[in-house]
Tab-separated table of C-alpha atoms in Angstrom:
chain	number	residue	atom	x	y	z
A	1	UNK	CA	0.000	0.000	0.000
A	2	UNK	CA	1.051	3.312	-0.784
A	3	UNK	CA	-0.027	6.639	1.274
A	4	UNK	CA	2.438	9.570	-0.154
A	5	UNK	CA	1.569	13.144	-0.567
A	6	UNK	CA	3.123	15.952	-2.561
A	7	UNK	CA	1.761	19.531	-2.658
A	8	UNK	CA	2.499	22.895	-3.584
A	9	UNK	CA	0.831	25.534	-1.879
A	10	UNK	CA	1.333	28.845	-0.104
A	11	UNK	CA	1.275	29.016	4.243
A	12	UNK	CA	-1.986	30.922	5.283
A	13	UNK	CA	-0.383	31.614	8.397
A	14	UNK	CA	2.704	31.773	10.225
A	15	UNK	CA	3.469	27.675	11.381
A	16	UNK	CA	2.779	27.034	15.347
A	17	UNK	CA	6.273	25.613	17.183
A	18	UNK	CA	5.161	23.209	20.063
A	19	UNK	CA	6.909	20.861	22.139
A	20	UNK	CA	5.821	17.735	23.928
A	21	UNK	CA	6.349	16.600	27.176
A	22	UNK	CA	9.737	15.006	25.722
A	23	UNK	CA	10.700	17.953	24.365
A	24	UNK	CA	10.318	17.009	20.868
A	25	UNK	CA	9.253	19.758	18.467
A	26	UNK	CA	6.362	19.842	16.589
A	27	UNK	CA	4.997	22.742	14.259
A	28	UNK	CA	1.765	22.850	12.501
A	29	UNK	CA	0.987	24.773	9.666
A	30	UNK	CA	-2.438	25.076	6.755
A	31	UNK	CA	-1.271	24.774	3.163
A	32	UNK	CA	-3.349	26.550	0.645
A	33	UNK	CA	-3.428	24.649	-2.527
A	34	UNK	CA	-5.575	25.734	-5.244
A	35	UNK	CA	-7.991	23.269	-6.885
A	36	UNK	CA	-7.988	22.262	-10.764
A	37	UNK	CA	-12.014	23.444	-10.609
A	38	UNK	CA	-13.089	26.648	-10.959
A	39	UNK	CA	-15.996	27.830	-8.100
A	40	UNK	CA	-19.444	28.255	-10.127
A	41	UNK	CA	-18.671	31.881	-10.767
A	42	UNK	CA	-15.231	30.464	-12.445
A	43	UNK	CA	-13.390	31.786	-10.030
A	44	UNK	CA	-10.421	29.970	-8.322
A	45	UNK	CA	-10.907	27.884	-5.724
A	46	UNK	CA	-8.430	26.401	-2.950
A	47	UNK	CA	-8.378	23.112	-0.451
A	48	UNK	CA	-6.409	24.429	2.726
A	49	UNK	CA	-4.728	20.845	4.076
A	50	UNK	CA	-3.390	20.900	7.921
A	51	UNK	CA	0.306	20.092	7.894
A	52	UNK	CA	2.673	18.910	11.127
A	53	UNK	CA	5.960	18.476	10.596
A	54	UNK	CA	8.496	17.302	13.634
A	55	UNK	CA	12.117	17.925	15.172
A	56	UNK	CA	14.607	20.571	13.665
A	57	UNK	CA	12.659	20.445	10.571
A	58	UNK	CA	9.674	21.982	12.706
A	59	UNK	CA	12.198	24.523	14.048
A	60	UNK	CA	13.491	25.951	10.339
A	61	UNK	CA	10.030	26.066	8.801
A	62	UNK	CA	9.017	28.262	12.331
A	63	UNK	CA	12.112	30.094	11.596
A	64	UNK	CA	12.246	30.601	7.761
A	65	UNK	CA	8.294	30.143	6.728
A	66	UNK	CA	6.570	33.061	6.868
A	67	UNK	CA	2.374	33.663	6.010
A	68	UNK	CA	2.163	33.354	2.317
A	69	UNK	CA	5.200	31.692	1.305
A	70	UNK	CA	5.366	29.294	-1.566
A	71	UNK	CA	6.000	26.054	-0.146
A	72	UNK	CA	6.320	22.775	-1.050
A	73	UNK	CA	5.610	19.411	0.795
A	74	UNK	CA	6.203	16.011	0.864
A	75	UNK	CA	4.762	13.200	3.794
A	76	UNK	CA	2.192	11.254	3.984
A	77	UNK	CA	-2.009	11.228	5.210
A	78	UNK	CA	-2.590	10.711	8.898
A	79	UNK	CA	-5.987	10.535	10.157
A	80	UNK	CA	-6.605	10.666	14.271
A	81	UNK	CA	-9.717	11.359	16.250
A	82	UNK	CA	-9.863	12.919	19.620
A	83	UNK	CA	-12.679	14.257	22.069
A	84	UNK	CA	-13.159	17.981	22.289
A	85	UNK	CA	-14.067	20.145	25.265
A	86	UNK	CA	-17.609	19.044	24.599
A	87	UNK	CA	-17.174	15.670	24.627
A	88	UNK	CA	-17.432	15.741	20.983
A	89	UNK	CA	-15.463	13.166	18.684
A	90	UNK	CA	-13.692	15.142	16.547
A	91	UNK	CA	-11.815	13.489	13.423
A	92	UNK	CA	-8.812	15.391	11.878
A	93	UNK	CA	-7.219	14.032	8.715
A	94	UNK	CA	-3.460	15.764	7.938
A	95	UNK	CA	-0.127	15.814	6.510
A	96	UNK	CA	2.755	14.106	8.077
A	97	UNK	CA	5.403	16.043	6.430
A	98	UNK	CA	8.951	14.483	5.780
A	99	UNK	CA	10.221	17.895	3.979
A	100	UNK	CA	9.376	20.866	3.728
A	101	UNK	CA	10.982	22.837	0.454
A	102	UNK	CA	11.272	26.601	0.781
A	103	UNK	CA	10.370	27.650	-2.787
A	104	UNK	CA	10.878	30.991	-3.150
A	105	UNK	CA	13.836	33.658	-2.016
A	106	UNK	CA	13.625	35.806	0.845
A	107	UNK	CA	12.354	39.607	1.046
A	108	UNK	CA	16.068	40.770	1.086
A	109	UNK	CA	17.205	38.935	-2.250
A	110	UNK	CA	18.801	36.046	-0.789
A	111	UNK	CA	18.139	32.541	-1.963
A	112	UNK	CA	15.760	30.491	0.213
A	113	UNK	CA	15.801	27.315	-1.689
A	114	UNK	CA	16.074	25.272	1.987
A	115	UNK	CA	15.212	22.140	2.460
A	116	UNK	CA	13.682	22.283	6.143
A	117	UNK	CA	15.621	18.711	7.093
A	118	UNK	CA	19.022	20.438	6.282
A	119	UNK	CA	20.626	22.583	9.496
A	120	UNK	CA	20.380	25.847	9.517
């Protein structure tokens, strides 16, 4: 079986740095992606897909991601269910990312071609 996920999309906000009790970081991030589709006005239309990504690579995309940056990413589809405040089940499918490319340079010029598992 096969469960692999590529997409190319643009961060609709800045990515969350967390740690658990271990002290393991974790970030989470939404990926817009736009959709092959047109709405039924023909305008665009976009799927936003929760992302997580762990360890240093959750530290550089924190550090070097920024809201609307051109992103690309590459993991696999997780799906987990929890109980909410309510008592609620609440069932959240997501992106396990492996990498995390940095597609597009920084404000000031510079490259930003990064692969978030390299060091930075």
């Amino acid at each position: 079986m096969i469960n692999r996920v590529v997409l190319v999309g643009r961060m609709t906000k800045d990515a969350e740095l967390r740690k658990t009790t271990a002290g393991t970081s974790v970030a989470s991030f939404t990926l817009a992606v736009d959709n092959r589709a047109k709405g039924a006005n023909g305008e665009k239309t976009a799927s936003f897909i929760p992302c997580t990504i762990w360890n240093q690579q959750a530290e550089n995309v924190v550090r070097f991601v920024k809201k609307g940056s051109l992103v690309g990413v590459e993991g696999r589809l997780n799906q987990r269910s929890y109980q909410n405040k309510d008592g609620k089940n609440v069932q959240v499918i997501e992106v396990i990312c492996d990498s995390v490319q940095f597609l597009e340079r920084k404000e000031d010029g510079a490259p930003n071609v990064l692969d978030s598992s390299e060091s930075a």
